[in-house]
Amino acid sequence: MSVRDVNGWDQFAAQVLGLQPNGRDPDGSLFLRMDEYHHRFIVHPTGKDDLAYIGWEVGTEEELEAMAERLKQAGVGVTPGTSDEADARRVAGLIKFADPSGIPSEVFYGPLVVFDQPFQSPRPISGFKTGEQGLGHFVVWVDDFDRSLHFYRDLLGMRISDFVKFSPAPEVKMRVVFFHCNPRHHTIAFAQMPRASKRLHHFMLQLQSLDDVGATYDLCQTQEVPIAMKLGKHTNDHMVSFYLRTPSGFNVEYGWGAREVDDSIWQVQVHTAGSIWGHQGTL
Ligand code: FE
């Protein structure tokens, strides 16, 4: 992420979200842990409150090279990451490119994991659901829905979970597409909004227990952390969650209990509502 107030983020990430600050680089970039990885987020003090880039993990150098080849064949400009860039990200290797909306994107392999320094949340929570499901999910605004759908499905190899279609106003039709690349119901979702003031709509952290979500909901109210949407349960991933405002203006969804995707039996669905119950408020 790219932020204006990195100290505010340090405090918010640790004392509200329960992420573990794990040092800073000389340029001020803050590393945030949520499991055995050295970090899952890097918060860069670059003066703009938005997504800085997306980092996708693959298992091996061969998979990284195959991905680079597939993107090049499709006419996407791919730049190999330098060893200094790999060091800055704490990975063994990476490639860089842009998605169809110009969102800086990277694919890496070989993240630094620190089992020898166990994850310790600054808050008394049971922890985050990561592992093969990655860090969580995020939702972005894209310039062109169809071009982005083609890119993420046919080039990056993500699989569609479902669509949510709704009309925020009588003459406005919105479509959101949700993609998975592991058992997590969605890792990325997007809708078309070419002139959005920020690319990042929200990112989601999934907790191990409903009590983690409830206790954090209480904490937000006692500490007056702005809540964008109250507790609710989503139609598509069945996540019980609420949304809180980050110091950067975009939101973070804090949730528990999502259903998972089994590709051998999963069938794409369409929903016309975002929530089964709750989630009152505006994002
Ligand atoms: Fe979400």
mmCIF file with all atom_site columns, C-alpha atoms in Angstrom, residues 17-18 34-36 40 119 121 124-135 184 204-214 216 239-240 253-258 260:
data_model
loop_
_atom_site.group_PDB
_atom_site.id
_atom_site.type_symbol
_atom_site.label_atom_id
_atom_site.label_alt_id
_atom_site.label_comp_id
_atom_site.label_asym_id
_atom_site.label_entity_id
_atom_site.label_seq_id
_atom_site.pdbx_PDB_ins_code
_atom_site.Cartn_x
_atom_site.Cartn_y
_atom_site.Cartn_z
_atom_site.occupancy
_atom_site.B_iso_or_equiv
_atom_site.pdbx_formal_charge
_atom_site.auth_seq_id
_atom_site.auth_comp_id
_atom_site.auth_asym_id
_atom_site.auth_atom_id
_atom_site.pdbx_PDB_model_num
ATOM 1  C CA . LEU A 1 17  ? -6.289  -4.802  13.219 1.00 0.00 ? 17  LEU A CA 1
ATOM 2  C CA . GLY A 1 18  ? -3.861  -6.860  15.291 1.00 0.00 ? 18  GLY A CA 1
ATOM 3  C CA . MET A 1 34  ? 0.016   -11.783 9.999  1.00 0.00 ? 34  MET A CA 1
ATOM 4  C CA . ASP A 1 35  ? 1.557   -15.278 9.998  1.00 0.00 ? 35  ASP A CA 1
ATOM 5  C CA . GLU A 1 36  ? 4.906   -17.006 9.459  1.00 0.00 ? 36  GLU A CA 1
ATOM 6  C CA . ARG A 1 40  ? 2.152   -9.867  4.008  1.00 0.00 ? 40  ARG A CA 1
ATOM 7  C CA . PHE A 1 119 ? 3.930   -14.422 14.717 1.00 0.00 ? 119 PHE A CA 1
ATOM 8  C CA . SER A 1 121 ? -0.303  -10.223 17.379 1.00 0.00 ? 121 SER A CA 1
ATOM 9  C CA . PRO A 1 124 ? -5.274  -10.723 22.134 1.00 0.00 ? 124 PRO A CA 1
ATOM 10 C CA . ILE A 1 125 ? -6.793  -12.333 19.026 1.00 0.00 ? 125 ILE A CA 1
ATOM 11 C CA . SER A 1 126 ? -6.552  -15.944 17.889 1.00 0.00 ? 126 SER A CA 1
ATOM 12 C CA . GLY A 1 127 ? -4.996  -14.926 14.571 1.00 0.00 ? 127 GLY A CA 1
ATOM 13 C CA . PHE A 1 128 ? -5.529  -14.770 10.826 1.00 0.00 ? 128 PHE A CA 1
ATOM 14 C CA . LYS A 1 129 ? -6.602  -17.386 8.302  1.00 0.00 ? 129 LYS A CA 1
ATOM 15 C CA . THR A 1 130 ? -3.830  -17.385 5.688  1.00 0.00 ? 130 THR A CA 1
ATOM 16 C CA . GLY A 1 131 ? -1.737  -20.413 4.617  1.00 0.00 ? 131 GLY A CA 1
ATOM 17 C CA . GLU A 1 132 ? -2.740  -21.710 1.188  1.00 0.00 ? 132 GLU A CA 1
ATOM 18 C CA . GLN A 1 133 ? -5.440  -19.011 1.073  1.00 0.00 ? 133 GLN A CA 1
ATOM 19 C CA . GLY A 1 134 ? -2.964  -16.131 1.061  1.00 0.00 ? 134 GLY A CA 1
ATOM 20 C CA . LEU A 1 135 ? -3.353  -12.860 2.930  1.00 0.00 ? 135 LEU A CA 1
ATOM 21 C CA . ARG A 1 184 ? -10.494 -18.756 -0.623 1.00 0.00 ? 184 ARG A CA 1
ATOM 22 C CA . MET A 1 204 ? -10.109 -8.096  3.761  1.00 0.00 ? 204 MET A CA 1
ATOM 23 C CA . LEU A 1 205 ? -8.475  -9.881  6.659  1.00 0.00 ? 205 LEU A CA 1
ATOM 24 C CA . GLN A 1 206 ? -10.032 -13.168 7.787  1.00 0.00 ? 206 GLN A CA 1
ATOM 25 C CA . LEU A 1 207 ? -9.829  -14.041 11.464 1.00 0.00 ? 207 LEU A CA 1
ATOM 26 C CA . GLN A 1 208 ? -9.681  -17.506 12.987 1.00 0.00 ? 208 GLN A CA 1
ATOM 27 C CA . SER A 1 209 ? -12.594 -16.887 15.323 1.00 0.00 ? 209 SER A CA 1
ATOM 28 C CA . LEU A 1 210 ? -15.882 -14.981 15.396 1.00 0.00 ? 210 LEU A CA 1
ATOM 29 C CA . ASP A 1 211 ? -14.827 -13.654 18.800 1.00 0.00 ? 211 ASP A CA 1
ATOM 30 C CA . ASP A 1 212 ? -11.863 -11.871 17.165 1.00 0.00 ? 212 ASP A CA 1
ATOM 31 C CA . VAL A 1 213 ? -14.309 -10.047 14.911 1.00 0.00 ? 213 VAL A CA 1
ATOM 32 C CA . GLY A 1 214 ? -16.734 -9.268  17.733 1.00 0.00 ? 214 GLY A CA 1
ATOM 33 C CA . THR A 1 216 ? -12.585 -5.796  17.372 1.00 0.00 ? 216 THR A CA 1
ATOM 34 C CA . MET A 1 239 ? -18.334 -14.114 5.412  1.00 0.00 ? 239 MET A CA 1
ATOM 35 C CA . VAL A 1 240 ? -19.522 -12.558 8.662  1.00 0.00 ? 240 VAL A CA 1
ATOM 36 C CA . GLU A 1 253 ? -13.155 -5.760  5.922  1.00 0.00 ? 253 GLU A CA 1
ATOM 37 C CA . TYR A 1 254 ? -12.629 -7.744  9.110  1.00 0.00 ? 254 TYR A CA 1
ATOM 38 C CA . GLY A 1 255 ? -14.311 -11.131 8.845  1.00 0.00 ? 255 GLY A CA 1
ATOM 39 C CA . TRP A 1 256 ? -14.705 -14.736 9.833  1.00 0.00 ? 256 TRP A CA 1
ATOM 40 C CA . GLY A 1 257 ? -16.313 -17.952 8.631  1.00 0.00 ? 257 GLY A CA 1
ATOM 41 C CA . ALA A 1 258 ? -16.248 -17.678 4.843  1.00 0.00 ? 258 ALA A CA 1
ATOM 42 C CA . GLU A 1 260 ? -14.415 -22.140 0.565  1.00 0.00 ? 260 GLU A CA 1
#
